[in-house]
Short mmCIF file of C-alpha atoms in Angstrom, two decimals:
data_model
loop_
_atom_site.label_atom_id
_atom_site.label_comp_id
_atom_site.label_asym_id
_atom_site.label_seq_id
_atom_site.Cartn_x
_atom_site.Cartn_y
_atom_site.Cartn_z
CA MET A 717 -60.66 140.28 348.10
CA LYS A 718 -58.70 141.38 351.23
CA HIS A 719 -54.85 141.30 350.84
CA ASN A 720 -52.31 140.57 353.54
CA TYR A 721 -48.80 142.32 352.42
CA HIS A 722 -46.41 142.80 355.19
CA LYS A 723 -44.10 145.98 355.26
CA LEU A 724 -40.48 146.52 356.66
CA SER A 725 -40.56 148.32 360.04
CA GLU A 726 -39.73 152.06 359.80
CA GLU A 727 -36.56 151.71 361.84
CA ILE A 728 -35.36 148.83 359.68
CA GLN A 729 -35.94 150.77 356.64
CA GLU A 730 -34.36 154.05 357.81
CA ARG A 731 -31.40 151.51 358.28
CA ILE A 732 -31.80 150.21 354.53
CA LYS A 733 -32.03 153.75 353.08
CA ASP A 734 -28.99 155.07 354.98
CA ASN A 735 -26.70 152.09 353.99
CA LEU A 736 -27.75 152.14 350.42
CA GLU A 737 -27.17 155.89 350.14
CA HIS A 738 -23.74 155.27 351.44
CA HIS A 739 -22.80 152.26 349.63
CA ARG A 740 -22.34 150.12 352.62
CA LEU A 741 -22.35 146.13 352.40
CA SER A 742 -22.70 143.58 355.07
CA PRO A 743 -19.71 142.98 356.82
CA TYR A 744 -20.72 139.22 356.90
CA ARG A 745 -20.81 139.01 353.15
CA CYS A 746 -18.83 136.66 351.21
CA GLU A 747 -16.31 138.95 349.07
CA ASP A 748 -15.11 137.93 345.61
CA GLU A 749 -11.59 137.98 347.04
CA GLN A 750 -12.38 135.04 349.37
CA ILE A 751 -13.28 132.69 346.31
CA ILE A 752 -11.99 129.01 346.79
CA ARG A 753 -11.34 126.84 343.75
CA ARG A 754 -10.01 123.43 343.62
CA ASP A 755 -7.66 124.73 340.98
CA PRO A 756 -6.90 128.29 341.88
CA ASN A 757 -4.64 128.99 338.81
CA ARG A 758 -7.47 128.68 336.71
CA ASP A 759 -10.48 131.26 336.35
CA VAL A 760 -8.56 134.12 337.74
CA ALA A 761 -11.09 137.15 338.16
CA SER A 762 -10.95 139.99 335.86
CA LEU A 763 -12.62 143.52 335.95
CA TRP A 764 -15.29 142.26 333.34
CA ARG A 765 -15.54 138.77 334.86
CA PRO A 766 -15.70 138.78 338.31
CA ALA A 767 -15.06 135.76 340.66
CA PHE A 768 -18.59 134.59 341.12
CA GLN A 769 -19.79 135.82 338.00
CA ARG A 770 -17.39 133.22 336.19
CA ASP A 771 -19.40 130.41 338.02
CA ILE A 772 -22.84 131.88 336.98
CA ASP A 773 -21.29 131.85 333.14
CA LYS A 774 -20.14 128.29 333.93
CA ILE A 775 -23.34 127.26 335.30
CA ILE A 776 -25.84 128.30 332.13
CA HIS A 777 -23.07 127.04 329.60
CA ILE A 778 -23.16 123.41 331.09
CA PRO A 779 -25.32 121.42 328.92
CA TYR A 780 -27.52 120.20 331.31
CA TYR A 781 -28.69 123.63 332.18
CA SER A 782 -31.42 123.67 328.90
CA ARG A 783 -32.63 120.41 330.33
CA TYR A 784 -34.53 122.60 333.27
CA ALA A 785 -37.07 123.53 330.93
CA ASP A 786 -38.37 120.20 330.17
CA LYS A 787 -38.30 118.62 334.05
CA THR A 788 -41.02 118.41 336.20
CA GLN A 789 -41.53 120.83 338.89
CA VAL A 790 -44.32 119.13 340.68
CA PHE A 791 -46.53 118.09 338.15
CA SER A 792 -45.93 115.94 335.61
CA PHE A 793 -48.30 114.50 332.59
CA TYR A 794 -49.93 118.06 331.51
CA ASN A 795 -49.72 119.47 328.32
CA ASN A 796 -50.14 123.09 329.69
CA ASP A 797 -47.59 125.59 329.80
CA ASP A 798 -48.87 127.52 332.49
CA ILE A 799 -47.58 125.21 334.94
CA SER A 800 -44.47 125.62 336.31
CA ARG A 801 -41.05 123.48 335.09
CA ARG A 802 -38.02 123.27 336.98
CA ALA A 803 -36.40 126.07 334.80
CA LEU A 804 -38.99 128.79 336.04
CA HIS A 805 -38.27 127.47 339.73
CA VAL A 806 -34.64 128.33 339.99
CA GLN A 807 -35.38 131.57 338.27
CA LEU A 808 -37.80 132.40 341.01
CA VAL A 809 -35.40 131.19 343.82
CA SER A 810 -32.80 133.31 342.20
CA ASN A 811 -35.01 136.36 341.86
CA ILE A 812 -36.29 135.97 345.48
CA ALA A 813 -32.66 135.18 346.92
CA ARG A 814 -31.19 138.23 345.04
CA ASN A 815 -33.79 140.71 346.18
CA ILE A 816 -33.31 139.49 349.90
CA GLY A 817 -29.61 139.43 349.17
CA ARG A 818 -29.39 143.16 347.79
CA ILE A 819 -31.46 144.48 350.87
CA LEU A 820 -28.86 142.66 353.30
CA GLY A 821 -26.19 143.99 351.33
CA LEU A 822 -25.02 140.14 350.37
CA ASN A 823 -23.13 139.24 347.37
CA LEU A 824 -25.47 138.83 344.77
CA ASP A 825 -23.38 137.29 342.01
CA LEU A 826 -22.71 133.97 344.82
CA ILE A 827 -26.38 134.11 345.20
CA GLU A 828 -27.34 133.87 341.58
CA ALA A 829 -24.72 131.10 340.81
CA ILE A 830 -25.80 128.95 343.77
CA ALA A 831 -29.58 129.87 342.68
CA LEU A 832 -29.14 128.67 338.88
CA GLY A 833 -27.26 125.71 339.68
CA HIS A 834 -29.18 124.23 342.93
CA ASP A 835 -31.20 121.74 340.94
CA ILE A 836 -29.19 121.14 337.84
CA GLY A 837 -29.03 117.42 338.86
CA HIS A 838 -32.83 116.99 339.39
CA THR A 839 -34.42 113.91 337.91
CA PRO A 840 -37.08 113.82 335.60
CA PHE A 841 -40.62 113.56 337.13
CA GLY A 842 -39.58 115.67 340.15
CA HIS A 843 -39.66 114.18 343.43
CA ALA A 844 -41.40 111.02 342.37
CA GLY A 845 -38.67 110.51 340.04
CA GLU A 846 -35.92 111.23 342.86
CA ARG A 847 -37.61 108.61 345.07
CA TYR A 848 -37.29 105.93 342.40
CA LEU A 849 -33.73 106.53 341.53
CA ASN A 850 -33.38 106.52 344.89
CA SER A 851 -34.79 103.24 345.66
CA VAL A 852 -32.87 101.58 343.00
CA MET A 853 -29.74 102.88 343.96
CA LEU A 854 -30.13 101.73 347.55
CA GLU A 855 -31.46 98.12 346.55
CA LYS A 856 -28.27 98.24 343.90
CA THR A 857 -25.51 99.73 345.81
CA GLY A 858 -26.58 100.74 349.31
CA LYS A 859 -25.78 104.47 348.81
CA TYR A 860 -28.56 107.08 348.47
CA PHE A 861 -29.26 109.06 345.50
CA ASN A 862 -30.60 113.04 346.50
CA HIS A 863 -30.78 115.69 343.94
CA ASN A 864 -28.97 118.16 346.35
CA VAL A 865 -25.97 115.75 345.90
CA GLN A 866 -26.28 115.12 342.51
CA SER A 867 -26.42 118.92 341.48
CA ALA A 868 -22.96 119.24 343.24
CA ARG A 869 -21.84 116.11 341.40
CA VAL A 870 -22.94 117.58 338.00
CA LEU A 871 -21.12 120.78 338.90
CA ASP A 872 -17.99 119.41 340.38
CA GLN A 873 -17.33 115.94 339.06
CA ILE A 874 -19.29 114.91 335.63
CA PHE A 875 -18.16 118.61 334.04
CA HIS A 876 -15.16 119.49 335.43
CA ARG A 877 -15.54 123.39 335.62
CA ASN A 878 -13.50 124.23 338.57
CA ILE A 879 -16.78 125.82 340.27
CA SER A 880 -16.04 127.24 343.59
CA LEU A 881 -16.13 125.83 346.85
CA GLN A 882 -18.87 128.65 347.92
CA VAL A 883 -21.26 127.84 345.39
CA LEU A 884 -20.85 124.24 345.81
CA ASP A 885 -21.43 124.11 349.11
CA GLY A 886 -24.68 126.22 348.72
CA VAL A 887 -25.95 123.84 346.03
CA LEU A 888 -25.18 120.70 348.17
CA CYS A 889 -26.92 122.42 351.35
CA HIS A 890 -29.69 123.86 349.78
CA ASN A 891 -32.43 121.31 350.18
CA GLY A 892 -35.40 122.80 351.02
CA GLU A 893 -37.27 120.18 352.45
CA PHE A 894 -35.86 120.85 355.74
CA GLU A 895 -36.55 124.08 357.18
CA GLN A 896 -35.17 125.78 360.33
CA LYS A 897 -35.89 129.01 361.97
CA GLU A 898 -32.12 129.83 362.18
CA TYR A 899 -29.26 129.60 359.60
CA ARG A 900 -26.02 130.31 361.13
CA PRO A 901 -23.23 129.83 358.47
CA ASN A 902 -20.71 127.09 359.11
CA LEU A 903 -17.55 129.21 358.07
CA ASN A 904 -14.91 126.62 358.36
CA LYS A 905 -15.23 124.59 355.41
CA ASP A 906 -12.43 123.78 353.07
CA PHE A 907 -12.84 121.11 349.98
CA ASN A 908 -11.93 118.40 352.33
CA VAL A 909 -15.04 119.08 354.59
CA PHE A 910 -16.94 119.31 351.35
CA ASP A 911 -16.00 115.98 350.13
CA LYS A 912 -16.74 114.65 353.12
CA GLU A 913 -20.02 115.80 353.35
CA VAL A 914 -21.04 114.66 349.90
CA GLU A 915 -19.74 111.32 351.08
CA GLU A 916 -21.69 111.41 354.33
CA CYS A 917 -24.83 112.12 352.33
CA THR A 918 -24.29 109.63 349.54
CA ASN A 919 -23.93 106.93 352.56
CA CYS A 920 -26.60 108.31 354.74
CA GLY A 921 -29.18 110.02 353.01
CA GLY A 922 -31.75 112.60 354.56
CA SER A 923 -30.05 111.95 358.16
CA ALA A 924 -26.93 113.57 356.76
CA ILE A 925 -28.54 116.34 354.72
CA LYS A 926 -30.59 117.68 357.35
CA LYS A 927 -27.25 118.56 359.18
CA LEU A 928 -25.87 120.39 356.33
CA VAL A 929 -25.49 124.26 356.95
CA PRO A 930 -24.27 126.70 354.30
CA MET A 931 -20.76 128.18 354.59
CA THR A 932 -21.96 131.54 353.54
CA LEU A 933 -25.04 133.89 354.20
CA GLU A 934 -25.37 134.01 350.68
CA GLY A 935 -26.24 130.18 350.79
CA CYS A 936 -28.56 130.39 353.50
CA VAL A 937 -30.43 132.78 351.73
CA VAL A 938 -30.72 130.56 348.70
CA ARG A 939 -31.69 127.78 351.28
CA ILE A 940 -34.71 129.69 352.35
CA SER A 941 -35.43 131.15 349.49
CA ASP A 942 -36.01 127.92 347.68
CA MET A 943 -38.90 127.27 350.20
CA ILE A 944 -40.30 130.65 349.31
CA ALA A 945 -40.37 130.13 345.89
CA TYR A 946 -42.21 126.95 345.76
CA ILE A 947 -44.73 127.12 348.41
CA GLY A 948 -47.30 129.67 347.06
CA LYS A 949 -46.46 128.62 343.58
CA ASP A 950 -46.99 125.06 343.89
CA ARG A 951 -50.72 126.03 345.00
CA GLN A 952 -50.92 128.28 341.88
CA ASP A 953 -49.82 125.52 339.54
CA ALA A 954 -52.22 122.85 341.68
CA LEU A 955 -55.18 125.49 340.77
CA THR A 956 -54.20 125.54 337.28
CA ALA A 957 -53.96 121.73 337.21
CA LYS A 958 -57.20 121.28 338.85
CA ILE A 959 -55.79 119.38 341.97
CA ILE A 960 -57.10 121.88 344.31
CA SER A 961 -60.13 124.30 343.72
CA LYS A 962 -60.64 127.84 344.52
CA ASP A 963 -62.80 126.63 347.53
CA THR A 964 -59.84 124.74 348.79
CA GLU A 965 -59.08 125.85 352.26
CA PHE A 966 -55.72 126.45 353.56
CA THR A 967 -54.93 127.94 357.14
CA ASN A 968 -55.19 131.74 357.66
CA GLN A 969 -51.65 132.34 358.28
CA SER A 970 -50.03 135.49 358.84
CA ILE A 971 -47.71 134.79 355.84
CA GLY A 972 -50.78 134.75 353.61
CA GLU A 973 -52.36 132.00 351.24
CA LYS A 974 -51.57 133.35 347.81
CA ASN A 975 -48.34 132.87 345.94
CA ALA A 976 -47.55 136.69 345.85
CA GLU A 977 -48.54 137.26 349.77
CA ILE A 978 -46.26 134.37 350.75
CA ILE A 979 -43.30 135.58 348.53
CA ASN A 980 -43.65 139.07 350.09
CA ASN A 981 -44.12 138.25 353.59
CA LEU A 982 -41.71 135.43 354.07
CA SER A 983 -39.13 137.86 352.53
CA VAL A 984 -39.87 140.60 354.25
CA ASP A 985 -39.53 138.55 357.46
CA VAL A 986 -36.32 137.31 356.68
CA MET A 987 -35.10 141.10 355.83
CA GLU A 988 -36.60 142.32 359.11
CA ASN A 989 -35.05 139.76 361.39
CA SER A 990 -31.71 139.16 359.66
CA TYR A 991 -30.61 142.82 358.78
CA GLY A 992 -27.12 143.69 360.17
CA LYS A 993 -26.90 139.91 361.70
CA ASP A 994 -24.29 137.25 360.79
CA TYR A 995 -26.97 134.83 360.40
CA ILE A 996 -30.43 134.44 358.43
CA LEU A 997 -33.35 134.37 360.82
CA LEU A 998 -37.25 134.08 360.64
CA SER A 999 -39.61 135.02 363.50
CA ASP A 1000 -41.28 132.60 365.46
CA GLU A 1001 -44.43 133.37 363.59
CA ALA A 1002 -43.28 133.13 360.34
CA TYR A 1003 -41.29 129.86 360.96
CA ASN A 1004 -44.19 128.05 362.64
CA ASP A 1005 -46.59 129.29 359.74
CA LEU A 1006 -43.98 127.92 356.97
CA LYS A 1007 -44.06 124.58 358.77
CA ILE A 1008 -47.65 124.72 358.54
CA ALA A 1009 -47.99 125.86 355.00
CA LYS A 1010 -45.66 123.20 354.03
CA LYS A 1011 -47.80 120.45 355.72
CA GLU A 1012 -50.69 121.57 354.05
CA ASN A 1013 -49.47 121.71 350.77
CA TYR A 1014 -48.42 117.68 351.54
CA GLU A 1015 -51.67 117.03 352.42
CA LYS A 1016 -53.84 118.67 349.79
CA ILE A 1017 -51.18 118.74 346.75
CA TYR A 1018 -48.27 116.67 347.12
CA LEU A 1019 -50.03 113.44 348.42
CA ASN A 1020 -53.19 114.29 346.36
CA GLU A 1021 -54.16 110.88 344.81
CA ASP A 1022 -54.94 112.56 341.17
CA ALA A 1023 -51.26 114.32 341.12
CA ASN A 1024 -49.95 110.75 341.89
CA LYS A 1025 -51.83 107.74 340.45
CA GLU A 1026 -49.77 107.67 337.17
CA TYR A 1027 -46.37 107.80 338.94
CA ASP A 1028 -46.45 104.69 340.75
CA LYS A 1029 -48.62 102.91 338.30
CA PHE A 1030 -46.10 103.76 335.05
CA ILE A 1031 -42.91 105.72 335.85
CA LYS A 1032 -41.82 103.29 338.82
CA PRO A 1033 -41.34 100.12 337.26
CA MET A 1034 -40.11 102.04 334.04
CA PHE A 1035 -37.41 103.73 336.02
CA GLU A 1036 -36.33 100.16 337.67
CA LYS A 1037 -36.70 98.52 333.64
CA VAL A 1038 -34.28 101.29 332.20
CA TYR A 1039 -31.99 101.26 335.16
CA ASP A 1040 -31.39 97.51 334.87
CA LYS A 1041 -31.39 97.64 331.04
CA LEU A 1042 -28.57 100.86 331.16
CA TYR A 1043 -26.30 98.86 333.63
CA GLU A 1044 -26.26 96.06 331.29
CA GLN A 1045 -25.10 98.23 328.48
CA VAL A 1046 -22.31 99.88 330.85
CA ILE A 1047 -21.17 96.63 332.02
CA SER A 1048 -21.32 95.03 328.25
CA GLY A 1049 -18.43 97.91 327.30
CA ASP A 1050 -20.37 98.06 323.83
CA THR A 1051 -19.43 101.43 322.61
CA ASN A 1052 -22.58 101.29 320.36
CA SER A 1053 -24.93 101.09 323.22
CA ILE A 1054 -27.31 103.97 324.05
CA ILE A 1055 -25.57 104.68 327.20
CA TYR A 1056 -22.09 105.10 325.55
CA ARG A 1057 -23.29 107.14 322.33
CA HIS A 1058 -25.70 109.54 324.26
CA HIS A 1059 -24.12 109.86 327.59
CA ILE A 1060 -20.54 108.59 328.32
CA ASN A 1061 -19.37 109.89 324.82
CA TYR A 1062 -21.66 113.41 325.48
CA VAL A 1063 -19.83 113.90 329.08
CA ASN A 1064 -16.44 113.15 327.72
CA GLY A 1065 -16.75 115.66 324.64
CA TYR A 1066 -17.86 118.24 326.79
CA ASN A 1067 -14.77 117.46 329.44
CA PHE A 1068 -11.91 119.43 327.24
CA ASP A 1069 -9.22 119.62 329.77
CA LYS A 1070 -6.50 116.79 328.77
CA ASN A 1071 -6.11 116.50 332.50
CA ASP A 1072 -9.53 115.06 333.11
CA PRO A 1073 -10.19 111.61 333.72
CA PRO A 1074 -12.26 109.68 331.31
CA TYR A 1075 -15.80 109.84 332.63
CA GLU A 1076 -15.85 105.77 332.06
CA VAL A 1077 -13.58 105.40 335.16
CA TYR A 1078 -16.42 106.02 337.40
CA ASP A 1079 -18.63 103.40 339.08
CA LYS A 1080 -20.73 101.61 336.60
CA HIS A 1081 -23.84 102.20 338.63
CA GLN A 1082 -22.94 105.84 339.09
CA ILE A 1083 -22.67 106.21 335.57
CA VAL A 1084 -26.44 104.75 335.35
CA ALA A 1085 -27.69 107.28 337.86
CA ASP A 1086 -25.94 110.08 336.31
CA TYR A 1087 -27.51 109.29 332.98
CA MET A 1088 -31.03 108.84 334.21
CA ALA A 1089 -31.10 112.01 336.38
CA SER A 1090 -29.82 114.10 333.50
CA MET A 1091 -32.85 113.12 331.53
CA THR A 1092 -36.03 115.15 330.78
CA ASP A 1093 -39.59 113.88 331.37
CA ASP A 1094 -39.88 113.66 327.26
CA TYR A 1095 -36.22 112.18 327.01
CA PHE A 1096 -37.08 109.62 329.34
CA ILE A 1097 -40.09 108.29 327.80
CA ALA A 1098 -38.50 108.46 324.43
CA LEU A 1099 -35.74 106.31 326.23
CA TYR A 1100 -38.00 103.78 327.37
CA ASP A 1101 -39.80 103.20 323.72
CA GLU A 1102 -36.20 102.84 322.55
CA LEU A 1103 -35.05 100.14 324.79
CA PHE A 1104 -38.29 98.37 325.20
CA PRO A 1105 -39.90 98.44 321.73
CA GLY A 1106 -43.40 97.09 321.15
CA ASN A 1107 -43.77 97.47 325.05
CA THR A 1108 -44.89 101.46 324.91
CA VAL A 1109 -46.67 102.56 328.09
CA ASN A 1110 -49.84 104.38 327.77
CA ILE A 1111 -49.53 107.59 329.87
CA LYS A 1112 -52.22 109.67 329.54
CA TYR A 1113 -51.30 113.54 329.43
CA LYS A 1114 -54.08 115.94 330.49
CA THR A 1115 -54.14 118.66 327.53
CA TYR A 1116 -55.24 122.16 327.73
CA PHE A 1117 -58.57 121.25 326.71
#
């Protein structure tokens, strides 16, 4: 089998070698000293815990972080440990983004913090779960649910950890469904701008999200790395899940067909075209190929009938019933109900600052959405069985054998 791995040009390689040898970093990187927090008097950087490293520590110790391990990336209903879960995806994004960032001379701590936090608000059952929760929220409240907005909410509003603006902005602006050829950071942001962007995304959905641009080059790198991480890996997983076969044909694009080729070639293209610049750029060829690759993934994988038949049949009506039941509980104020014991009290227990407002002051629909988005796939199924005893849904999982 012939492989297709691109290399950096000799000119760029020499420039990189010289800058690495002399420890030169990008003049356009976000320096630790530029960090912005809601409370600047807390979380002061130290020699052993630099500014954005503190955000990394905060994110991986937020209780929802461990839930990545049992959340669908693309394929649900498979008992197969070789199929990616969301925990692996965020690691892949971090790895790819840090590799690109290292070559470009950017702030690797900031990159890692954004990458590890970018999907922490994602629903169970991947984008199908996101669609169902968005549909219910729109019907009940007229507001949109999107996982990038929810991820920023988890880090900023549900758990009050004083995460930096740069990280929150990168998380909010990461959405990999909206590819661009060029990413020019919007440098003039503060928390007022951030809060307004969150509100616009909540009220307008995708029309507002597609306009978002990160405030840092680091955030731009994570955004493109999100796409680099999933295009080929989803094909790999689809083959493992037998959604596609080895004979499934993808267009012979210059970026390659296989996961390793796509990661290498898109990363090289970003490095080649962005090195020394104050923006992130893809070549025309790579950008067009990326769009084609995404289109073909939708046609052959994401919209594949075998991959989706369980979702609309079972999960969609379950989402609607669970939402309504949980909303009844939170409206009742019954502190012995599941949403109080397993969610409201849980969140309050992790917010240890006495100045933090009690979590239950939030809009009750938002509390329900927060709870449902936080669930893993298995937790959601178990909760459904608990809320509706005797109403068990017979979802068939595909086994190893």
